[in-house]
Tab-separated table of C-alpha atoms in Angstrom:
chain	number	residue	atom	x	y	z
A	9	UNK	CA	-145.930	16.540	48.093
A	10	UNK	CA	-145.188	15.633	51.884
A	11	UNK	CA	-141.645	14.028	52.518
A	12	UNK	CA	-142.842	11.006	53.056
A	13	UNK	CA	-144.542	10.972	49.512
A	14	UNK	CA	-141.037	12.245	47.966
A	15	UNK	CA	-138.894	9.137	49.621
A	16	UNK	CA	-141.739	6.654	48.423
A	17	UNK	CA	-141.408	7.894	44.760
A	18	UNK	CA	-137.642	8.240	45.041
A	19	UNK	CA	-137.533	4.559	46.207
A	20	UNK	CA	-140.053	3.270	43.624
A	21	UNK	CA	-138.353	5.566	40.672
A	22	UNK	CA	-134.923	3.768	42.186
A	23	UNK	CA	-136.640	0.179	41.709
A	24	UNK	CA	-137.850	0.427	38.584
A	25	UNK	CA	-134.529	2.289	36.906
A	26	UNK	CA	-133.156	-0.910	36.790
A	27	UNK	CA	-135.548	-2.257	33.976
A	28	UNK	CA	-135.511	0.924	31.988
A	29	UNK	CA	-131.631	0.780	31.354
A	30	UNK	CA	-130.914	-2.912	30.132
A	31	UNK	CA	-133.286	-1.736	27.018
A	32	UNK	CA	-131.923	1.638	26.227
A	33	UNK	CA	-127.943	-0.293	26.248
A	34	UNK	CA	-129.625	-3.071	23.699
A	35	UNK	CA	-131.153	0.227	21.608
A	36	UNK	CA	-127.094	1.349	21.522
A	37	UNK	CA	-126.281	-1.844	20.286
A	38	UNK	CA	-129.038	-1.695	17.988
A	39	UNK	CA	-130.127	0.435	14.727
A	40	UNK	CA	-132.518	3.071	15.983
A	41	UNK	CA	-135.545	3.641	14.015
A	42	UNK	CA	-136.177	6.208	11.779
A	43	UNK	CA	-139.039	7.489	14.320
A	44	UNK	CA	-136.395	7.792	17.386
A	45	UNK	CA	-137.037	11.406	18.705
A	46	UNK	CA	-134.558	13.045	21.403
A	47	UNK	CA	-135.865	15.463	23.304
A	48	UNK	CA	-134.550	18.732	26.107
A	49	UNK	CA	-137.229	18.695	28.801
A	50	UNK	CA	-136.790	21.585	31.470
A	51	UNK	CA	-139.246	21.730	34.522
A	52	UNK	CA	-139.451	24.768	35.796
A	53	UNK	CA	-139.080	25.741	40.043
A	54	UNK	CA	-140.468	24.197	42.344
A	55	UNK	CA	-140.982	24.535	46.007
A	56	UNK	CA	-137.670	23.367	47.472
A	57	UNK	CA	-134.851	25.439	47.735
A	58	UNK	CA	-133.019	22.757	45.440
A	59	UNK	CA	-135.593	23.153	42.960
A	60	UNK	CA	-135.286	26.997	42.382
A	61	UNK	CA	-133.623	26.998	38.814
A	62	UNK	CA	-135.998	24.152	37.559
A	63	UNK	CA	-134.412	20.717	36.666
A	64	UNK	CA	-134.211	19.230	32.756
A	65	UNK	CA	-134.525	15.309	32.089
A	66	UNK	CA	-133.364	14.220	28.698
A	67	UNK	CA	-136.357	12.141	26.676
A	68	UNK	CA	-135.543	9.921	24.123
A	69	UNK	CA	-138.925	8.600	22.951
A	70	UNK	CA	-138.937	4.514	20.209
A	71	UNK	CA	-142.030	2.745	19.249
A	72	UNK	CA	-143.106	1.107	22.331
A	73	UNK	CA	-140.472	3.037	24.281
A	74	UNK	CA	-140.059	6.287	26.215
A	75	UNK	CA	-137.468	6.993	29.007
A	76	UNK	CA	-136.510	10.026	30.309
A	77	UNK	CA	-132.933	10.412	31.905
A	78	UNK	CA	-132.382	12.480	34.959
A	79	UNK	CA	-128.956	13.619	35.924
A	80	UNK	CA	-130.107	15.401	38.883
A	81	UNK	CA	-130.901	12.091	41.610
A	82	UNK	CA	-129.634	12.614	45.040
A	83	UNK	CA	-131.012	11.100	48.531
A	84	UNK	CA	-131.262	13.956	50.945
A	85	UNK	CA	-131.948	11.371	53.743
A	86	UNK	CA	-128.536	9.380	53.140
A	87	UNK	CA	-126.563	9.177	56.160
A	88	UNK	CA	-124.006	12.313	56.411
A	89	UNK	CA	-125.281	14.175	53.090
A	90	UNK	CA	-125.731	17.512	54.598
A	91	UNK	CA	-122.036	17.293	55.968
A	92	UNK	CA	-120.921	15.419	52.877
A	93	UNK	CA	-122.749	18.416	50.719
A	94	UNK	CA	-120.993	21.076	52.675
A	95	UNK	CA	-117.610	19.184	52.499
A	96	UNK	CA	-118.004	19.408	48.729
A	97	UNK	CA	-118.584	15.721	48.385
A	98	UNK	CA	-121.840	16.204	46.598
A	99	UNK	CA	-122.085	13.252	44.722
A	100	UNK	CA	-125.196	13.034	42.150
A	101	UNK	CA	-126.376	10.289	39.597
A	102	UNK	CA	-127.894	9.970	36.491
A	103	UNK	CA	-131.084	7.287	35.848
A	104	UNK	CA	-133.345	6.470	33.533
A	105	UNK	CA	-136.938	6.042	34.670
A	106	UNK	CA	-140.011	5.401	32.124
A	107	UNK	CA	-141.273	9.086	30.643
A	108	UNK	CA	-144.959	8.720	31.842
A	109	UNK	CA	-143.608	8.160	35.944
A	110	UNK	CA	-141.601	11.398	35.550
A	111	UNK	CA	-144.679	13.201	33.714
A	112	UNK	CA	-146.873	11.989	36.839
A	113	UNK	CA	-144.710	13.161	39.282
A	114	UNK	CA	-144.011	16.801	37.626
A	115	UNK	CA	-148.007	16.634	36.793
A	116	UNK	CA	-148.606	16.106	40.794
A	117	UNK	CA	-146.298	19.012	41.806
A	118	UNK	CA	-147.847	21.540	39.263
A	119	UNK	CA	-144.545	22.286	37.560
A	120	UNK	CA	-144.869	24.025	34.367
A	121	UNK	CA	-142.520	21.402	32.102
A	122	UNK	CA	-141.674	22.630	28.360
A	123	UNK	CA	-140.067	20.019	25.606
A	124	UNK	CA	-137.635	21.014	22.660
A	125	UNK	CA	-137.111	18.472	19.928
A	126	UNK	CA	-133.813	17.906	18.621
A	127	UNK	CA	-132.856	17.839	15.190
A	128	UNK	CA	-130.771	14.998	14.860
A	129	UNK	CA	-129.807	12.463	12.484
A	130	UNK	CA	-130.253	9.052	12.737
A	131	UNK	CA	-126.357	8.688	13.269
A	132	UNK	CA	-126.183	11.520	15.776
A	133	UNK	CA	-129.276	9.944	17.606
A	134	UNK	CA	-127.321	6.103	17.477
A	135	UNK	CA	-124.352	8.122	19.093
A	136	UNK	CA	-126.501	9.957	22.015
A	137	UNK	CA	-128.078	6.782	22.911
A	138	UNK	CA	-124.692	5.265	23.080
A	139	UNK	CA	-123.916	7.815	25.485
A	140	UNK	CA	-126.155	7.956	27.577
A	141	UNK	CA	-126.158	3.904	28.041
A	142	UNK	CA	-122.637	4.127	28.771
A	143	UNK	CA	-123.078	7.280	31.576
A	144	UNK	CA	-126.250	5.137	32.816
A	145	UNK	CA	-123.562	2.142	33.880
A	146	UNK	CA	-122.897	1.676	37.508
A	147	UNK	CA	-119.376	2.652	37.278
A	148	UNK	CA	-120.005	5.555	35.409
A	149	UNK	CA	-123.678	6.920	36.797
A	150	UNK	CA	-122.466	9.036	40.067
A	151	UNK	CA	-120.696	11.950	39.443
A	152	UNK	CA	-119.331	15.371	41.595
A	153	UNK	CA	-121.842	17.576	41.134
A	154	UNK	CA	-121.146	21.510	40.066
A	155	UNK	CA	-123.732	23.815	41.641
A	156	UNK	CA	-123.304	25.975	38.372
A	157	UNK	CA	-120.731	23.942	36.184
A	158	UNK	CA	-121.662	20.164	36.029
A	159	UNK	CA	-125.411	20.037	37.087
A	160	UNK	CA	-128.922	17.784	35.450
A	161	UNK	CA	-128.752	20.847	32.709
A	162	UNK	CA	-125.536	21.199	31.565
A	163	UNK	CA	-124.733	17.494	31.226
A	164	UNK	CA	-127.451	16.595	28.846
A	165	UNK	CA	-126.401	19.836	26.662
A	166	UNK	CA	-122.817	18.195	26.443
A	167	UNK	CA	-123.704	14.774	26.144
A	168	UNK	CA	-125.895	15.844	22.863
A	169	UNK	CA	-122.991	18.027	21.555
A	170	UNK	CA	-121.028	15.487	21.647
A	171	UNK	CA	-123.100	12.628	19.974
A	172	UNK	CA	-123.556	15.950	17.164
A	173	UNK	CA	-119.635	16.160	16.855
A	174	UNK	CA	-120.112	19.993	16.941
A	175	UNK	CA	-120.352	23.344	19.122
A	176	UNK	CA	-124.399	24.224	20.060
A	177	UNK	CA	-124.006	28.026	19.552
A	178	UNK	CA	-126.841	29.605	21.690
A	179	UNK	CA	-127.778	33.925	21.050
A	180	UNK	CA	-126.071	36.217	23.084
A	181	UNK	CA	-127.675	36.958	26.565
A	182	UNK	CA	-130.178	39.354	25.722
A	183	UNK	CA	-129.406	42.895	27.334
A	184	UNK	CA	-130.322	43.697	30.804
A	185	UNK	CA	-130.183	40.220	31.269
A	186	UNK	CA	-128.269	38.658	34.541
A	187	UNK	CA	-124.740	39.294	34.631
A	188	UNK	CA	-122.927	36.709	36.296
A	189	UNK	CA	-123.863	33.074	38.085
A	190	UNK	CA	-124.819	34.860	41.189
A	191	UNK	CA	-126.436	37.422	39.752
A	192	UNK	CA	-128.783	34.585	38.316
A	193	UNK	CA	-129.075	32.827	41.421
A	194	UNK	CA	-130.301	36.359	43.291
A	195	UNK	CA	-132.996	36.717	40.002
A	196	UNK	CA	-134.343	32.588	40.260
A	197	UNK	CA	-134.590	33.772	44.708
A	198	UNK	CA	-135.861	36.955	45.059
A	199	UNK	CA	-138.861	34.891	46.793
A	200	UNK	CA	-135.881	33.291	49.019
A	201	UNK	CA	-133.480	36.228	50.374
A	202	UNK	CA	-132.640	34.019	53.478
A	203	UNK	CA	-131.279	30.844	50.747
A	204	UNK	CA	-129.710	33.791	48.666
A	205	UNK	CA	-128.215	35.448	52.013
A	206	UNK	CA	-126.897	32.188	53.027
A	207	UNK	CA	-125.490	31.683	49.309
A	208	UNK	CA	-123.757	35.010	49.387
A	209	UNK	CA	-122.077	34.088	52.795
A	210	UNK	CA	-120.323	31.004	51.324
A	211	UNK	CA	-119.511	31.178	47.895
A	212	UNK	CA	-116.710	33.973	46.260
A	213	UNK	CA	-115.813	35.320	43.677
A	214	UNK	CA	-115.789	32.709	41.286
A	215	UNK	CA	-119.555	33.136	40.701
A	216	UNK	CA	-119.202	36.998	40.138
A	217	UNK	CA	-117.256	36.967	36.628
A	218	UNK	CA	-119.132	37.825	33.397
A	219	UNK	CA	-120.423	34.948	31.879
A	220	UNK	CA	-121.543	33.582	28.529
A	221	UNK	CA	-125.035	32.439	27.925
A	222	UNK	CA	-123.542	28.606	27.478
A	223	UNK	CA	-122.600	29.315	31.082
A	224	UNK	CA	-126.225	30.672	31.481
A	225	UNK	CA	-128.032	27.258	30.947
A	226	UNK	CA	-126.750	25.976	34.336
A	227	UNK	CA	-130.502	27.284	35.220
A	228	UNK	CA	-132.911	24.843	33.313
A	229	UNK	CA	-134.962	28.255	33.435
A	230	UNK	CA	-132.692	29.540	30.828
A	231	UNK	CA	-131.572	26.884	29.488
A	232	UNK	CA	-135.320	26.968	28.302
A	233	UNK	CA	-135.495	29.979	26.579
A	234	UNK	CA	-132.098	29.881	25.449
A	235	UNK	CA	-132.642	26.524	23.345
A	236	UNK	CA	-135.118	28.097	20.624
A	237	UNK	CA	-132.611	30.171	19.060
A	238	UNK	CA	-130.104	27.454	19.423
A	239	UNK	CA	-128.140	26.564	16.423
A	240	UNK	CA	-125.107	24.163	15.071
A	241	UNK	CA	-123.579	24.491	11.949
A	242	UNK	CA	-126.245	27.602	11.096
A	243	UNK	CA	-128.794	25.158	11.449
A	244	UNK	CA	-131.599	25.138	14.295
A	245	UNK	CA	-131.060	22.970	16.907
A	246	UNK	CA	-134.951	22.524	17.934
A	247	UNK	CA	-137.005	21.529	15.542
A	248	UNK	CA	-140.661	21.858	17.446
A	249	UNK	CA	-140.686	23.416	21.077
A	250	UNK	CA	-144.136	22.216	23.328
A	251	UNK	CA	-145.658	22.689	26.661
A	252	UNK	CA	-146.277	19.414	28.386
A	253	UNK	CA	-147.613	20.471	31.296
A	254	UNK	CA	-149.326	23.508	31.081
A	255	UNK	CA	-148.841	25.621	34.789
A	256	UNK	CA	-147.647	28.485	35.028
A	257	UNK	CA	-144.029	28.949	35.513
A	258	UNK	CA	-143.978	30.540	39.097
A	259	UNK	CA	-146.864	28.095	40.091
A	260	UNK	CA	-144.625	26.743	42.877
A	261	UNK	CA	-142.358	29.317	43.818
A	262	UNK	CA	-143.636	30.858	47.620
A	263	UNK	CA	-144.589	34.081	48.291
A	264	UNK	CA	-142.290	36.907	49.133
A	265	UNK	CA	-140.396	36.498	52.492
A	266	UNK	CA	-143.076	39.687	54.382
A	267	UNK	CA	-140.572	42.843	54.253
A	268	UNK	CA	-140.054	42.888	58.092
A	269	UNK	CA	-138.606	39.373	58.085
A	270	UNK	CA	-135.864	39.688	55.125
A	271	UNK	CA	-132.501	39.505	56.009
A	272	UNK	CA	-132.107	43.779	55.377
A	273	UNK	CA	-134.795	44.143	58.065
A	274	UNK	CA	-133.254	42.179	60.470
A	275	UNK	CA	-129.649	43.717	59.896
A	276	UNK	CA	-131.198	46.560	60.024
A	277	UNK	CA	-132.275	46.100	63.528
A	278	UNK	CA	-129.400	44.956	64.461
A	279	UNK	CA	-127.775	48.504	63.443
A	280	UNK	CA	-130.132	49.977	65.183
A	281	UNK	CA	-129.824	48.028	68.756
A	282	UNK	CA	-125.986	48.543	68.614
A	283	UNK	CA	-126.270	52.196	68.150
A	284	UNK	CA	-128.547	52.839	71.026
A	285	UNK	CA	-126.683	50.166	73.360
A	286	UNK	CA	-123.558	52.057	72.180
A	287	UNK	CA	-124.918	55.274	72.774
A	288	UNK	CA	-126.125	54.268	76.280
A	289	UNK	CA	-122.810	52.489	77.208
A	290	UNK	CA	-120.732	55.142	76.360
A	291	UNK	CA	-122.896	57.732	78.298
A	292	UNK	CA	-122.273	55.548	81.507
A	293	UNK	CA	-118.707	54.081	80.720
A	294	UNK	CA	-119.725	50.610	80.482
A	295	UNK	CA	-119.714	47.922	77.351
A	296	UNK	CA	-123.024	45.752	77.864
A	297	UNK	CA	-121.931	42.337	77.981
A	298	UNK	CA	-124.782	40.238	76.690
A	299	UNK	CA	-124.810	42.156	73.534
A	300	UNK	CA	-120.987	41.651	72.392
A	301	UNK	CA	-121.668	38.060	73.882
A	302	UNK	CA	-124.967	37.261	71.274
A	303	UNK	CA	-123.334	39.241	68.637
A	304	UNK	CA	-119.717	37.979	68.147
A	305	UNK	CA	-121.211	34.717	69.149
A	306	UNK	CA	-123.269	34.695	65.488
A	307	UNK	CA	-120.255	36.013	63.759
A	308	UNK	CA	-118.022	33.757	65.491
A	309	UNK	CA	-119.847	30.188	64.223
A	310	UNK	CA	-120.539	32.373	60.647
A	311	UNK	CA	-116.617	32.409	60.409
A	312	UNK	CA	-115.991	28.879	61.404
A	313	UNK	CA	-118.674	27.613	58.709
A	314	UNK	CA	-117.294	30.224	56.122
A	315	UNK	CA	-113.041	28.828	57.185
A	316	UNK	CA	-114.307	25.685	57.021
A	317	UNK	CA	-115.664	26.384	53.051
A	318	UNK	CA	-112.795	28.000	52.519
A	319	UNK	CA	-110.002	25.753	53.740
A	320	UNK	CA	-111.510	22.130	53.941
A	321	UNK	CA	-114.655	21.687	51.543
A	322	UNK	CA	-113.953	21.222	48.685
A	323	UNK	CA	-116.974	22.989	46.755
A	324	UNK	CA	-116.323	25.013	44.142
A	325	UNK	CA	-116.715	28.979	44.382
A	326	UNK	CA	-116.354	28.700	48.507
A	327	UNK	CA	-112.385	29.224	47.987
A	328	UNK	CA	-111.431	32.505	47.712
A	329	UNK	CA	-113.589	34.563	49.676
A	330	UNK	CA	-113.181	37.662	50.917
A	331	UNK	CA	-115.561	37.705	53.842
A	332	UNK	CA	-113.119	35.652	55.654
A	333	UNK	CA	-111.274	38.559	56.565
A	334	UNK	CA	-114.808	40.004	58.657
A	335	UNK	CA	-116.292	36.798	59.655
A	336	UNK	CA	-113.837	34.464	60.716
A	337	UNK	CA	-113.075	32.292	64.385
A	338	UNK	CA	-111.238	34.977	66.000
A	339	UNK	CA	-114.379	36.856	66.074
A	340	UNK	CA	-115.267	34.310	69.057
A	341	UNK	CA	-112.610	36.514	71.253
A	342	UNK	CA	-115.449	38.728	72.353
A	343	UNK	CA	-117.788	36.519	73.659
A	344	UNK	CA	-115.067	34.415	75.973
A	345	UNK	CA	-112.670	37.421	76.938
A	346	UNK	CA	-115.469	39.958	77.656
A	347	UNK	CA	-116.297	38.105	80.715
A	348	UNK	CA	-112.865	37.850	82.179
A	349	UNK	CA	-112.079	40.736	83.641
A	350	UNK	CA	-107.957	40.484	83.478
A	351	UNK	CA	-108.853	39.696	79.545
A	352	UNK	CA	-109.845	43.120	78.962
A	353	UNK	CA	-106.770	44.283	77.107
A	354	UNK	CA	-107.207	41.156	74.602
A	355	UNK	CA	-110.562	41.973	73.771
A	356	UNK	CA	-109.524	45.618	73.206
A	357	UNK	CA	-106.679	44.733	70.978
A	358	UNK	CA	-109.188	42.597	69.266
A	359	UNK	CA	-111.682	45.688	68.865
A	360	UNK	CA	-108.420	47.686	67.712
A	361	UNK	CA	-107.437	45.794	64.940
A	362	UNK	CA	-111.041	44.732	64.031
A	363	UNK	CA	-112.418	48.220	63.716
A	364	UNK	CA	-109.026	48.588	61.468
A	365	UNK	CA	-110.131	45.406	59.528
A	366	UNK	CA	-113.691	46.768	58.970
A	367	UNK	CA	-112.666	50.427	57.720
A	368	UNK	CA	-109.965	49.022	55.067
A	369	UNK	CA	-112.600	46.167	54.085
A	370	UNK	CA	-115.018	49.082	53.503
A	371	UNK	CA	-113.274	50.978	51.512
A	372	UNK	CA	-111.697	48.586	49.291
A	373	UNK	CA	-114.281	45.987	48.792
A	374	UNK	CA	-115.745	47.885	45.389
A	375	UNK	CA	-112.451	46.942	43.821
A	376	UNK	CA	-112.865	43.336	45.073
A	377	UNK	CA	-114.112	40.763	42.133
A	378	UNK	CA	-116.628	39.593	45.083
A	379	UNK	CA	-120.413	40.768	44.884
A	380	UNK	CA	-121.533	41.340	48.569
A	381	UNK	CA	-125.341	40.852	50.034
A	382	UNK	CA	-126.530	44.292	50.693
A	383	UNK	CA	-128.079	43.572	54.241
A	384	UNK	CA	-124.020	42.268	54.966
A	385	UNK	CA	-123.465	46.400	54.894
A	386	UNK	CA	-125.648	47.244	58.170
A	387	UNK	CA	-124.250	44.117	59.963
A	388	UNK	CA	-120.986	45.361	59.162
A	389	UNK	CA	-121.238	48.414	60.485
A	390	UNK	CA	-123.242	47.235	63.434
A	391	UNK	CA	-120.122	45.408	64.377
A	392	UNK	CA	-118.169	48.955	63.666
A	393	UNK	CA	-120.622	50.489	65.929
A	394	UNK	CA	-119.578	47.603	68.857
A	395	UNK	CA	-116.162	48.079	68.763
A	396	UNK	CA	-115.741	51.945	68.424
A	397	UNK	CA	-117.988	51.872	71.484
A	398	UNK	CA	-115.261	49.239	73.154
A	399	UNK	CA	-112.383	51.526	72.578
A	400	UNK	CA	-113.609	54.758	73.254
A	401	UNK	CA	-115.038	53.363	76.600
A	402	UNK	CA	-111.877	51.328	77.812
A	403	UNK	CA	-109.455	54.072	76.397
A	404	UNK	CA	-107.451	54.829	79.334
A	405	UNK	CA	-108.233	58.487	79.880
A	406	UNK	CA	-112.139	57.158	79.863
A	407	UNK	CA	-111.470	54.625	82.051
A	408	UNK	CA	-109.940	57.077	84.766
A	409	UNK	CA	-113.127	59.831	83.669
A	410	UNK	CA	-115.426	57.251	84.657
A	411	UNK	CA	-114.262	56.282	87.902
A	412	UNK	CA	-116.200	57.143	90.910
């Protein structure tokens, strides 16, 4: 759908939430019929980079009524989000909006959509209504959204653990499967390596650790498959799993990014254009200018974006990480210095202690709890490359060599 489509549904879906809530807080207050079903829907991806792990709504489905509840409502358009989202301020709500609007929309996009039935008793039903009535108030709807730890998946799976009043035991993570939240993440945008590049610049090593498969369902995507061997109290959680809309489940997800455009290309270039300036400028004794000036100009505003995730946002998994110590402001002395001649000496002490930086970095980084993008590796020693080439020019012995 065009953007313009997206903000009129979001607006509509926004007017018409209203109405759906006042009757699912009088069904809390109420006895819920016998024929009350809850159900786990999970959507699989769609085309926007936010929609690469899929998205799950919560149905709960009455005679003469069916919501579905979506923990996953943002407006991209509010004023400030992007800097609010980087800041970490990434607030999120949860609304109900009648089943057959949400059906439409996923229907329109082509989005493969699956539905697990819960099997829950008429008192554990009474209790998830009750909570989701109470999460649907005003005061209570927005909430700080968790890329990977408080997201539209995982709050539906606690909300109906806790209306159960025990622990939803899901089957261990079958082998080969992905290791940690990043290594999910790389798996759900292999389609995306720019988004998964940029993802790998920002967040640490709090998304490398070995995780569960509970921790697993903060993709819908897995969160789908994990569900039908879900079980609590050695009984099965789902009691009838159905397609709902039958599309395949990479009917939205873009081709590949074309080989010669993927973030390892590119570095790779990179590599190569430092060696050969390198090469050239130390054959004549000169560092090329423009080159230090685009290149530590890139790495420079990379390592004010990545200090400013580490020390001000407040997102989580942006604080530690290690890539700090490479891409950080200082690496804007280049650019500035280079072209002031008396400034030589600063830039060389900067080369000094950066090619120092990079070696130790190197060598120690597969002891480091932080998984690294592997086109970071011929960027990194592109930016070896640059500053070997500075000091070995503007050594002093070199400097008198090359004198006419």
């Amino acid at each position: 759908m065009t953007a313009l489509t997206r903000r009129l549904l979001a607006i509509s879906f926004a007017a018409i939430a209203a109405i759906v809530v006042a009757p699912l807080s009088a069904r809390a207050a109420a006895s819920v019929p016998s024929d009350t079903t809850v159900m786990l829907v999970n959507i699989y991806p769609g085309d926007e980079i936010y929609e690469l792990e899929g998205h799950t709504v919560l149905r709960i489905t009455a005679p003469g009524y069916d919501i579905g509840v979506n923990w996953g409502v943002f407006d991209f358009n509010a004023p400030g989000f992007v800097y609010r989202f980087v800041k970490g301020e990434t607030d999120y709500m949860a609304a109900a909006y009648p089943w057959e609007a949400i059906l439409w929309q996923y229907r329109n996009e082509q989005r493969r959509m699956t539905g697990h039935r819960l099997s829950l008793t008429p008192e554990q039903t009474q209790r998830l209504i009750a909570l989701v009535s109470e999460n649907l108030l005003p005061e209570n709807a927005t909430y700080r959204y968790n890329y990977v730890k408080d997201n539209c998946a995982t709050r539906p799976l606690r909300l109906v653990e806790k209306a159960i009043g025990d622990t939803i035991i899901l089957a261990d993570k079958p082998r080969g499967e992905a290791r940690s939240f990043r290594d999910q993440m790389r798996r759900c945008h292999a389609n995306y390596p720019w988004y998964q590049f940029g993802i790998d610049l920002a967040l640490g090593p709090c998304i490398d650790y070995t995780i569960t498969s509970r921790e697993m369902c903060f993709a819908p995507i897995k969160l789908d498959t994990l569900l039908l061997q879900a079980t609590v109290g050695g009984k099965p959680l789902v009691s009838e799993s159905m397609v709902l809309i039958d599309e395949p489940a990479t009917a939205r997800i873009k081709a590949p990014t074309p080989l010669p455009l993927t973030p390892m290309a590119v570095a790779c270039v990179v590599l190569a254009l430092a060696v050969g300036v390198g090469w050239r400028d130390v054959r004549r004794g000169c560092a090329s200018r423009w080159l230090d000036t685009i290149f530590y100009t890139l790495l420079g505003l990379t390592g004010c974006l990545i200090a400013f995730l580490v020390f001000i946002s407040s997102h989580y998994a942006t604080t530690p990480n290690y890539l700090i110590v490479w891409l950080n402001p200082l690496c804007l002395i280049p650019p500035i210095f280079i072209w002031i001649k008396k400034c030589q000496r600063v830039v060389m002490w900067y080369q000094i202690i950066n090619f120092a930086v990079i070696l130790i970095l190197s060598c120690v980084w597969a002891w480091l709890p932080q998984s690294a993008n592997a086109a970071f590796w011929p960027l990194i020693a592109a930016d070896a490359v640059l500053a070997a080439r500075y000091i070995y020019i503007y050594t002093p012995r070199h400097v008198k060599a090359h004198k006419p």
